[in-house]
Tab-separated table of C-alpha atoms in Angstrom:
chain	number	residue	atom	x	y	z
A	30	UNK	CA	-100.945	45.819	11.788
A	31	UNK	CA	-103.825	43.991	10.791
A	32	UNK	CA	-101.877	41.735	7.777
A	33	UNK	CA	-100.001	38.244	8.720
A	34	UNK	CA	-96.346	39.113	8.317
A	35	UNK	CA	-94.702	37.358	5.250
A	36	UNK	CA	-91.286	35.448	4.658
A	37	UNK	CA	-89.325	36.999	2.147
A	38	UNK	CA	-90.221	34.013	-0.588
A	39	UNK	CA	-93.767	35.336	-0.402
A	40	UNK	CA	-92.996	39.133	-0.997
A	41	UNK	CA	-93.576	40.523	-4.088
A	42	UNK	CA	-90.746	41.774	-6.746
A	43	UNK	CA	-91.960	45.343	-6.161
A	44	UNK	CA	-94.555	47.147	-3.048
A	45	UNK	CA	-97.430	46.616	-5.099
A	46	UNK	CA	-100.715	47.372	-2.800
A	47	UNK	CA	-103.663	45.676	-4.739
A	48	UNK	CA	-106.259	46.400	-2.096
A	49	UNK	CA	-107.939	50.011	-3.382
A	50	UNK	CA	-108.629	52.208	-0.629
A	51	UNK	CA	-106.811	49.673	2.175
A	52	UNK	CA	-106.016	52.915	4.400
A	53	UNK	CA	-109.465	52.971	5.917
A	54	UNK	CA	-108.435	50.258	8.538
A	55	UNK	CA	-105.756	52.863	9.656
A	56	UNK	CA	-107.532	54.861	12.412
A	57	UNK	CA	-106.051	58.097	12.533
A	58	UNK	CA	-109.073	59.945	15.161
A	59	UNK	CA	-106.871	58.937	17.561
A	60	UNK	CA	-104.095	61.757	16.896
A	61	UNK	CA	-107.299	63.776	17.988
A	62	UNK	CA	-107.054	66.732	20.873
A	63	UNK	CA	-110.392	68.437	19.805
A	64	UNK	CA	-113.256	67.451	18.493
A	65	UNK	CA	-115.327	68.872	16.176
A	66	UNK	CA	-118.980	68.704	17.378
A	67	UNK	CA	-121.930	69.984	14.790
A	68	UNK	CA	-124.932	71.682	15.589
A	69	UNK	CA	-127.487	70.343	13.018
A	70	UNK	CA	-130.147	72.760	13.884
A	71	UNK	CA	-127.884	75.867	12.738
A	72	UNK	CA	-126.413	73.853	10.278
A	73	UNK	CA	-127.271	75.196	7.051
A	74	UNK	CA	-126.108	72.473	4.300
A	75	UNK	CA	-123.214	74.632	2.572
A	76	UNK	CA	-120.997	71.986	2.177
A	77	UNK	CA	-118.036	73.993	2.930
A	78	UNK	CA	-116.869	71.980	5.741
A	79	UNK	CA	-117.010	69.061	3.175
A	80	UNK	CA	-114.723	70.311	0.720
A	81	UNK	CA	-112.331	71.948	2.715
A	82	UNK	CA	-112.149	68.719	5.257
A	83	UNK	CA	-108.328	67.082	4.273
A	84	UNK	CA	-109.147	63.607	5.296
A	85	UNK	CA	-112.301	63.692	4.571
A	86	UNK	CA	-113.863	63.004	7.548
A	87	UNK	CA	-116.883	64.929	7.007
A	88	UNK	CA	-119.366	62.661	5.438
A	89	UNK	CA	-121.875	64.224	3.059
A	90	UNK	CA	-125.793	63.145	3.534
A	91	UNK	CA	-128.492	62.677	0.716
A	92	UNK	CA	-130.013	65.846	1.567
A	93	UNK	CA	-126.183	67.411	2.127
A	94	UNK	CA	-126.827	67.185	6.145
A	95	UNK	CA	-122.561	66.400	7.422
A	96	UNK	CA	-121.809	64.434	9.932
A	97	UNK	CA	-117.840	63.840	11.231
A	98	UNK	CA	-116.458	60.840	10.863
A	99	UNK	CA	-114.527	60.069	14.433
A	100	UNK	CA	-112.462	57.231	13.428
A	101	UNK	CA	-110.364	59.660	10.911
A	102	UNK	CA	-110.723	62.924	11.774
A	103	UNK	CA	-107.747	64.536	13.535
A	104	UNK	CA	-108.966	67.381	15.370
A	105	UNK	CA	-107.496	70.528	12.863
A	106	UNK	CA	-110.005	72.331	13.259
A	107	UNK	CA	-110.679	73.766	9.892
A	108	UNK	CA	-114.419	73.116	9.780
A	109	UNK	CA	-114.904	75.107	12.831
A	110	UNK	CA	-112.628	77.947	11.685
A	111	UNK	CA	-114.566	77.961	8.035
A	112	UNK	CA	-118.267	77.696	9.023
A	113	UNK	CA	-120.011	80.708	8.151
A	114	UNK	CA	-122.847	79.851	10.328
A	115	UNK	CA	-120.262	78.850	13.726
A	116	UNK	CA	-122.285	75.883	13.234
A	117	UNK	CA	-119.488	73.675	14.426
A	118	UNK	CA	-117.429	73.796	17.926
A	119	UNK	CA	-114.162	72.290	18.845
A	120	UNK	CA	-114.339	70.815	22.443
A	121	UNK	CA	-111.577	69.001	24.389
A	122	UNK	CA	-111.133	65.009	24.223
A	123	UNK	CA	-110.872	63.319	27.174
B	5	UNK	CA	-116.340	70.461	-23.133
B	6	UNK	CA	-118.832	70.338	-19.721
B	7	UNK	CA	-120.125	73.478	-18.495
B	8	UNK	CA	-118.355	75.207	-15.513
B	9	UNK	CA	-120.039	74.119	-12.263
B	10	UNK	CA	-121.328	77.125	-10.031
B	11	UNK	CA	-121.584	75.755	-6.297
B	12	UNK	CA	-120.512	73.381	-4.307
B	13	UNK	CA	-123.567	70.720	-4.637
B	14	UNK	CA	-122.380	70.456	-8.335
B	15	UNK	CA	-118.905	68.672	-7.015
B	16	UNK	CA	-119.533	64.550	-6.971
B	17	UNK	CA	-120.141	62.615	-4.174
B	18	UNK	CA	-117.657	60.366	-4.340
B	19	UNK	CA	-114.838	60.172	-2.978
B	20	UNK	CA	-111.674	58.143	-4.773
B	21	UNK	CA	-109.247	59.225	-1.920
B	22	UNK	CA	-109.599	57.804	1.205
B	23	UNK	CA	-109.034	59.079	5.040
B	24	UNK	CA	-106.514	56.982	7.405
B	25	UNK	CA	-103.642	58.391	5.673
B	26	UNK	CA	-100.851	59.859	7.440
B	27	UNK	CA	-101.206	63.718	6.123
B	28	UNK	CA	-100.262	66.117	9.145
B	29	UNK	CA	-103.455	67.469	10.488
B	30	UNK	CA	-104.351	70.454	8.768
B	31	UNK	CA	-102.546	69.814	5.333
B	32	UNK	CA	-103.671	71.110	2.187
B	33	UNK	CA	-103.077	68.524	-0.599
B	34	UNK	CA	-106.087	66.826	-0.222
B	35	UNK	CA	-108.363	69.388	-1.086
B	36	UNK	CA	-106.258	69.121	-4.061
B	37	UNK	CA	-106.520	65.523	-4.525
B	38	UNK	CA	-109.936	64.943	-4.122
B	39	UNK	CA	-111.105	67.807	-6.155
B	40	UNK	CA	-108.795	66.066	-9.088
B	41	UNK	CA	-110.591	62.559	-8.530
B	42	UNK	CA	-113.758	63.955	-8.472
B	43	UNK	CA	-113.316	66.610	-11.356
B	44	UNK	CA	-112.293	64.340	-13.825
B	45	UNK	CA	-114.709	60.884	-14.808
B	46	UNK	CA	-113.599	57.556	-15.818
B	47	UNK	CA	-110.514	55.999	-16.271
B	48	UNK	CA	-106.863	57.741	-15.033
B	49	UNK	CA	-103.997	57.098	-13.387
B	50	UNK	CA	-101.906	58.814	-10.829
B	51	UNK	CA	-98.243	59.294	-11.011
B	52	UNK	CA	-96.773	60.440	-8.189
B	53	UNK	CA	-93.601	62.184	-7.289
B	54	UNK	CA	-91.456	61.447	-4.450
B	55	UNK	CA	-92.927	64.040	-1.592
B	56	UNK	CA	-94.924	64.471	1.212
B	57	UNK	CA	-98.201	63.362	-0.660
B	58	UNK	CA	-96.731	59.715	-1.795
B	59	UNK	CA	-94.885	59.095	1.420
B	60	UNK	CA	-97.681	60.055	3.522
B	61	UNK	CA	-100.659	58.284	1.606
B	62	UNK	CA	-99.195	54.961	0.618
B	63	UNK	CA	-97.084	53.711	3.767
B	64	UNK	CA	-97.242	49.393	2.921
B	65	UNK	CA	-99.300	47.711	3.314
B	66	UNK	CA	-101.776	50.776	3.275
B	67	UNK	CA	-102.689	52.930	0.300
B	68	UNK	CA	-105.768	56.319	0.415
B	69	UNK	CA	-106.050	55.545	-3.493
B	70	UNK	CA	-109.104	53.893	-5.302
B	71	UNK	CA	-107.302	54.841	-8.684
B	72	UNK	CA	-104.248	53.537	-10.198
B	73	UNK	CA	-100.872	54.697	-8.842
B	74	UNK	CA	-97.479	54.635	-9.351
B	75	UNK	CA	-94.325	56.544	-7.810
B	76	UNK	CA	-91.703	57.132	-9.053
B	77	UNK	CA	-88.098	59.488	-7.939
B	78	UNK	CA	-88.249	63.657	-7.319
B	79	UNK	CA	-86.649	63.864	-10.644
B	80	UNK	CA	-88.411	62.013	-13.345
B	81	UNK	CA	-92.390	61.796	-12.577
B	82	UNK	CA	-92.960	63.479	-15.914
B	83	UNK	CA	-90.802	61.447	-17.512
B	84	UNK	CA	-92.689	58.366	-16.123
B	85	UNK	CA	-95.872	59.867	-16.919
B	86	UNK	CA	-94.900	60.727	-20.368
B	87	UNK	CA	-93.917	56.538	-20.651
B	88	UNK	CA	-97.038	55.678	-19.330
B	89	UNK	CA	-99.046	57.946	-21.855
B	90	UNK	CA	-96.720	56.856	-24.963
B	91	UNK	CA	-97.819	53.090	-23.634
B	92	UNK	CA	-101.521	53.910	-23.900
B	93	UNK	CA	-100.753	55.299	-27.238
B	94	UNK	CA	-99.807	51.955	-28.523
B	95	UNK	CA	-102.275	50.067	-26.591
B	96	UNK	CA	-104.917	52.174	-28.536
B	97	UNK	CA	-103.944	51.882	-31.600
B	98	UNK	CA	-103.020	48.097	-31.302
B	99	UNK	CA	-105.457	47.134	-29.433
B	100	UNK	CA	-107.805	50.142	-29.713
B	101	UNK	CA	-108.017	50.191	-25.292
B	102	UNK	CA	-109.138	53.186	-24.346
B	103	UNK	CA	-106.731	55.816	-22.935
B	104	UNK	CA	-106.949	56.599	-19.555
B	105	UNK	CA	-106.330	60.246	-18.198
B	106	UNK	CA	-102.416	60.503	-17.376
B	107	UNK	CA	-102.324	63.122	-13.966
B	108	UNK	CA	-98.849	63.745	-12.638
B	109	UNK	CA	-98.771	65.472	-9.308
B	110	UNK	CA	-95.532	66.618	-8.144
B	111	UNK	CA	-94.697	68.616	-4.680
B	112	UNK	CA	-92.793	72.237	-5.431
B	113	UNK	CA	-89.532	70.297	-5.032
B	114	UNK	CA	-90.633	67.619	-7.676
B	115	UNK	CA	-91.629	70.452	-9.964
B	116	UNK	CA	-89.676	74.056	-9.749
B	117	UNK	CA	-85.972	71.905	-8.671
B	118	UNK	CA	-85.560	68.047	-9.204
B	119	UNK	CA	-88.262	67.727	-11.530
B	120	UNK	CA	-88.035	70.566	-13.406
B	121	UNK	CA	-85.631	68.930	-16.667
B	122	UNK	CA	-87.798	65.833	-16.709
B	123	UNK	CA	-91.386	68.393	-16.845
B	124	UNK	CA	-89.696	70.619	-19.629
B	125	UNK	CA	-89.006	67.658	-21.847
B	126	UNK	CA	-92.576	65.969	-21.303
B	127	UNK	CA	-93.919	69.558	-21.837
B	128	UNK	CA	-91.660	70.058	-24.978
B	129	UNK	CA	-92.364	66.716	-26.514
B	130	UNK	CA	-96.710	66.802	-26.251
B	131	UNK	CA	-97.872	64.377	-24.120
B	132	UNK	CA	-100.812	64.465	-23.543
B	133	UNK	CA	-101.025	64.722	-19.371
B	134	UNK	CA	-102.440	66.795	-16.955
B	135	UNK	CA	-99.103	67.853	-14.632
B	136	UNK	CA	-100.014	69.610	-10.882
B	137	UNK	CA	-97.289	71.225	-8.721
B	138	UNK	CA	-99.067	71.567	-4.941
B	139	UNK	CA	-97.044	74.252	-4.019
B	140	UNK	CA	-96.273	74.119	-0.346
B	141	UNK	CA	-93.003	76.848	-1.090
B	142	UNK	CA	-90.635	74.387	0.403
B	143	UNK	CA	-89.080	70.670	0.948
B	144	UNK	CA	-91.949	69.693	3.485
B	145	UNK	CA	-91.523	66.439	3.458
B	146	UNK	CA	-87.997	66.077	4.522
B	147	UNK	CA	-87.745	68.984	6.869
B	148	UNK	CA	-88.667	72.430	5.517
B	149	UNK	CA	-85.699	73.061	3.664
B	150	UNK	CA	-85.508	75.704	1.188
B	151	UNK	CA	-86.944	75.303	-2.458
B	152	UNK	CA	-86.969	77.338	-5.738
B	153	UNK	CA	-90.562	77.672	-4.986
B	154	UNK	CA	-89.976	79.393	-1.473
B	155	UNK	CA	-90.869	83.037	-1.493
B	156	UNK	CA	-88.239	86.029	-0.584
B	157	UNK	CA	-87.984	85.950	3.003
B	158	UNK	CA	-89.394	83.277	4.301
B	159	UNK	CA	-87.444	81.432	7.124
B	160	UNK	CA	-86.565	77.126	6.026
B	161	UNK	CA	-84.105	74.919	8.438
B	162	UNK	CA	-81.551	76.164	5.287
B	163	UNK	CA	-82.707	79.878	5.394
B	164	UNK	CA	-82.839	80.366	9.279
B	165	UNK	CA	-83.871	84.359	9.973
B	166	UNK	CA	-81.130	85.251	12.121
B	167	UNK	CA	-79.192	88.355	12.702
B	168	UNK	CA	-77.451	88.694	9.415
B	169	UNK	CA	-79.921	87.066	6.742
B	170	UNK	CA	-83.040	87.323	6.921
B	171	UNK	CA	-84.413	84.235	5.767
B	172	UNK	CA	-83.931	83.181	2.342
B	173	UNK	CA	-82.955	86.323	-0.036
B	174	UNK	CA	-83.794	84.725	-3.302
B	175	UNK	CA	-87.366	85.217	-5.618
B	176	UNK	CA	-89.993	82.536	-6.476
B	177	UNK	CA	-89.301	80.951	-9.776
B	178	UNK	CA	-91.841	81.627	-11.980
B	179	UNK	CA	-93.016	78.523	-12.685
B	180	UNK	CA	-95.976	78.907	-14.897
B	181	UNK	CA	-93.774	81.391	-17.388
B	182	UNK	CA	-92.106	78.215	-17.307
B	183	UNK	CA	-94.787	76.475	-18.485
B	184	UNK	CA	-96.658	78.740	-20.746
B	185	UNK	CA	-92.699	79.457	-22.271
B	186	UNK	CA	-92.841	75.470	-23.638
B	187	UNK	CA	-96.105	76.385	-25.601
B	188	UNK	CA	-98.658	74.304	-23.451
B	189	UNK	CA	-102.025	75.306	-24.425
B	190	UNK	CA	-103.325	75.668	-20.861
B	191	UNK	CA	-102.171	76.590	-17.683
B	192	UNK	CA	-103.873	77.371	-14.348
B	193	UNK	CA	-103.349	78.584	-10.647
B	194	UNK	CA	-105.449	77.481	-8.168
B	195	UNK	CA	-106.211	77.885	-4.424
B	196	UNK	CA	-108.091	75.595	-1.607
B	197	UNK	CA	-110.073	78.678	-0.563
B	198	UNK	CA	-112.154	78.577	-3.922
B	199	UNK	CA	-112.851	75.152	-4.936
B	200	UNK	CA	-115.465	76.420	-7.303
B	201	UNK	CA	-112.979	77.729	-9.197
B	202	UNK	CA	-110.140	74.863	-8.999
B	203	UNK	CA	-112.946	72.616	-9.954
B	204	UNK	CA	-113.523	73.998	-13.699
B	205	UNK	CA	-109.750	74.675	-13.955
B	206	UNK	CA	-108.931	70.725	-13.112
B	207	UNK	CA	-111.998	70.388	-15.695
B	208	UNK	CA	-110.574	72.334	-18.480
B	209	UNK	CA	-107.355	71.249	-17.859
B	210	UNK	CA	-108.655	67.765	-18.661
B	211	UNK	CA	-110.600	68.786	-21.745
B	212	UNK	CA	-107.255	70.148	-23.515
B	213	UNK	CA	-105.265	67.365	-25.633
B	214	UNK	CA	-101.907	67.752	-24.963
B	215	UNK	CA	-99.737	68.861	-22.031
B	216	UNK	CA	-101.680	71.298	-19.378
B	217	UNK	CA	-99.930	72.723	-15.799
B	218	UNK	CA	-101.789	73.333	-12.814
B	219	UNK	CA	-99.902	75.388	-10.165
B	220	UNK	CA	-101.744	75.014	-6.736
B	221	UNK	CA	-101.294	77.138	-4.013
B	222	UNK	CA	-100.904	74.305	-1.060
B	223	UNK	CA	-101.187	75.624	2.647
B	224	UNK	CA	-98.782	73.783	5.228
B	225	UNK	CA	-99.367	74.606	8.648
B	226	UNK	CA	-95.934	72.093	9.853
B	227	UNK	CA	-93.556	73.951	7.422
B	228	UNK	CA	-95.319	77.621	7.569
B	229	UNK	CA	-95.937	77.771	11.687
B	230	UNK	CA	-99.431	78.304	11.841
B	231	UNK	CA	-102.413	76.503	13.189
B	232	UNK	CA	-103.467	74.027	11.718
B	233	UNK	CA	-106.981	75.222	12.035
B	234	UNK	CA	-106.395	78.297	9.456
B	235	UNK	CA	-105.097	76.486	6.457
B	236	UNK	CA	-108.017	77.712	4.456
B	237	UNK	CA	-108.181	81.093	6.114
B	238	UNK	CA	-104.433	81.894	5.318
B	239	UNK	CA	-104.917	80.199	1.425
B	240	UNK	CA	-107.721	83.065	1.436
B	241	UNK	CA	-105.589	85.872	2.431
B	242	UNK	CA	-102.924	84.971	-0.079
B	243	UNK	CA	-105.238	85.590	-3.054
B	244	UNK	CA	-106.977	88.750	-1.552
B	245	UNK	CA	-102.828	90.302	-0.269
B	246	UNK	CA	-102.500	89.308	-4.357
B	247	UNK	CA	-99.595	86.998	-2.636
B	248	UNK	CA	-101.144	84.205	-4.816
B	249	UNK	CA	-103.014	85.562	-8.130
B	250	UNK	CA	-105.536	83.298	-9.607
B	251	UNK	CA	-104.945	82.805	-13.416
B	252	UNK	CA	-105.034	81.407	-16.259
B	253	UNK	CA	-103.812	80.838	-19.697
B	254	UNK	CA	-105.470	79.707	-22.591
B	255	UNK	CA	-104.505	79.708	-26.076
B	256	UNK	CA	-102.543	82.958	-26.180
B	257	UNK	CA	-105.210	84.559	-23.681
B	258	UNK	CA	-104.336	85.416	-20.325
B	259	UNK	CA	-107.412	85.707	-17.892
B	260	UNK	CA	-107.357	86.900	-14.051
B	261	UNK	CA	-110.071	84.789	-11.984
B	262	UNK	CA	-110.108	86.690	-9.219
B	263	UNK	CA	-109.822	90.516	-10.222
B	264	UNK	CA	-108.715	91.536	-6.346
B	265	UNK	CA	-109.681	95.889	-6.950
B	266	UNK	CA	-108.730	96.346	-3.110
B	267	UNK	CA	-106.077	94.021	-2.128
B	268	UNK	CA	-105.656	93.442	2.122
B	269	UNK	CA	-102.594	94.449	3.246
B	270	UNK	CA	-99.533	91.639	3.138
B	271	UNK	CA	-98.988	91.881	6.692
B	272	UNK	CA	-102.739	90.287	7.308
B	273	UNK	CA	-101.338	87.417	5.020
B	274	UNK	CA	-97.541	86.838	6.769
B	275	UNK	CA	-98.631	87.819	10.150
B	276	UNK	CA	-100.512	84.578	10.516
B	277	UNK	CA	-97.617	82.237	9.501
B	278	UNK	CA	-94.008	81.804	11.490
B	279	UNK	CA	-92.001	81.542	8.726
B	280	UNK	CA	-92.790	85.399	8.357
B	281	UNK	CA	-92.736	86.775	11.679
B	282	UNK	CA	-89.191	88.058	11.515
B	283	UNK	CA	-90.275	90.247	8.571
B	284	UNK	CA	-92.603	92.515	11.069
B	285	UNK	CA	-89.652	93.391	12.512
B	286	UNK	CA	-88.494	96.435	12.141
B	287	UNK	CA	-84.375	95.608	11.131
B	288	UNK	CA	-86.213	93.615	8.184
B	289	UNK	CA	-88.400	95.959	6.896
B	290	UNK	CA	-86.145	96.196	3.564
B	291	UNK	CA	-86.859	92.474	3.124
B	292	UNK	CA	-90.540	93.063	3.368
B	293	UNK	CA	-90.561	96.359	1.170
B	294	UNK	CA	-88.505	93.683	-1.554
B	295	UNK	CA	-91.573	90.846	-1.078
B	296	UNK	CA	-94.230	93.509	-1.562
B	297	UNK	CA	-92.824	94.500	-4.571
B	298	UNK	CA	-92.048	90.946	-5.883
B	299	UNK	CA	-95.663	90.685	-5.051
B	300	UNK	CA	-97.043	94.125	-6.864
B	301	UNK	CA	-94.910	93.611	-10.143
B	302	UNK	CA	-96.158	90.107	-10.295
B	303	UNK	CA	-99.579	91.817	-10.435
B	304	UNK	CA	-98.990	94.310	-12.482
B	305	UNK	CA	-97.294	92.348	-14.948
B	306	UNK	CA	-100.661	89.864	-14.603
B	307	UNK	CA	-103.004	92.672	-15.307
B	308	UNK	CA	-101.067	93.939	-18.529
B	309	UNK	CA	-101.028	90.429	-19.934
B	310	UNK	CA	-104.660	90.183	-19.035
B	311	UNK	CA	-105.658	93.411	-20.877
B	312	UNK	CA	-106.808	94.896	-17.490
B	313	UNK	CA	-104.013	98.288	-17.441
């Protein structure tokens, strides 16, 4: 954990999270078994991947080009499974 | 209101959820999520039911949300949403601050069981909110027990399929007769697999003063045995087996989204899920005959309310 642990004077009344969006600095890529490698040349910009990706850890270009985001994505595979082009393949980690 | 978007470019850029949040791999309430942040502009807040979504996307000191967000119990999210609307009611007229858009979002256990006296009154009294059951068809969250929400047959940790019962014996609640039953003026189901469609539903939704229900059909590859992989395929399946019709209501209208003339067999849709297996066995074939025609009288019923028989 990447916060300085507090006494219990300094806690708040209630959880309250005031830093929007503070998940980012938890990496989950590392739960990761396959990954998810795209072939940009068959790529064909559908965006499908994007949409359906639960992290999301696809990351949508200007001209709609994806590219995976490693440090979140956990390897389900669902990009691979929906591409209607087989644009994407999972390989093993390691 | 906006005009209905047609493809996927249409759908905004950004993104008000973020990733690092401890959803199993594979889930299918972000689609959901994201879709809702991105469907409706400007100023809303987010009141969230106990269930898999809050624990798993706010564990301290972390949060996934760029919006404002409370939770509150299983039982009373539409009571708290209804407090926080009434609020922004005085605030406006007071102080004339704008209202923001009220979204409750509530797992099938905060919604068709716990939550379910809590929704009626927020539906009965008006408030103006936008209320979302993800429907995963069980208690997820604490260990796939059984839910009003769980389809006939399908195996839970409370409904084991063993010898003598196969899985749980009792029908889905019908939760948007529920809804439409309190007099909301819209109500929707929608489905991962066709975000074009979700997208102008969360849209409308928005666009209606007043109380609206959304009823989302929310693969879960942890509680349902499947990989994780085919969440979307298996959301798919369910609309074309007309497991899961997509529908809405509007104003005294009903109107079928996705007219399915030639509907797959049900067996494509349970045959990729473990919570079904039992049911292609042949000692439970009377429990899948009963599911089928849950599912075909559920259709039927759609298409006479639709004006389509």
């Amino acid at each position: 954990m990447s916060v300085r642990p507090l006494s219990w004077r300094e806690l708040p009344a209630a959880p309250v999270i005031t830093e929007a969006g503070s998940a980012l600095r938890y990496k989950t890529g590392s739960w990761r078994a396959l990954r998810p490698v795209i072939d940009r040349g068959k790529c064909i910009k559908c965006l499908l991947c994007w949409v359906y990706c639960p992290e999301p850890a696809i990351i949508r270009g200007e001209d709609d080009g994806v590219e995976v985001d490693y440090d979140y994505c956990k390897g389900c595979g669902i990009c691979a499974n929906e591409c209607p082009v087989k644009a994407i393949s999972m390989v093993e980690e390691g | 209101m906006a005009t209905p978007i047609k493809t996927l470019k249409e759908i905004p850029r950004e993104e008000l959820f973020t990733p690092g949040h401890r959803l199993c791999a594979g889930c299918g309430i972000p689609q959901l999520v994201r879709m809702v942040l991105k469907a409706i502009p400007g100023p809303k807040v987010i009141v969230n039911a106990t269930g898999c979504l809050e624990v798993a996307t706010t564990i301290y000191p972390y949060t996934s949300w760029k919006v404002p967000w409370v939770h509150n119990a299983f039982e009373n999210v539409a009571a708290t949403a209804a407090g926080i609307e009434a609020a922004f009611k005085a605030l406006e007229k007071k102080r004339g601050v704008k209202r923001p858009k009220i979204i409750a979002l509530a797992g099938d256990g905060g919604t068709f069981d716990i939550g379910l006296q809590a929704l009626s009154g927020a539906l009965e009294r008006g408030h103006d909110m936008i209320f979302i059951c993800y429907d995963n068809e069980a208690y997820m969250n604490t260990g796939i027990q059984r839910s009003g929400a769980t389809p006939r047959g399908a195996a839970t940790t409370t409904t084991p399929a063993g010898s003598v019962v196969p899985g749980k014996i009792e029908r889905k609640k019908d939760l948007m007769g529920i809804a439409i039953s309190h007099g909301v003026r819209y109500a929707a189901t929608m489905n991962p697999a066709y975000p074009v469609d979700m997208y102008n539903k969360i849209v409308k939704a928005a666009s209606v003063e007043g109380p609206t229900v959304l009823h989302y059909f929310c693969p879960c590859p942890t509680g349902w045995r499947f990989d994780t992989a085919k969440s979307i395929e298996v959301s798919r399946l369910a609309v074309q087996t007309r497991y899961w019709p997509l529908y809405e209501y509007e104003d005294g209208t009903y109107r079928i989204n996705v007219v399915v003339r030639n509907p797959r067999p049900l067996e494509d849709f349970l045959k990729l899920q473990g919570r079904f297996a039992h049911l292609l066995r042949p000692e439970n074939k009377h429990i899948l005959e009963q599911l089928k025609r849950d599912v075909e009288e559920n259709w039927n019923r759609l298409m006479k309310l639709a004006g389509l028989s």
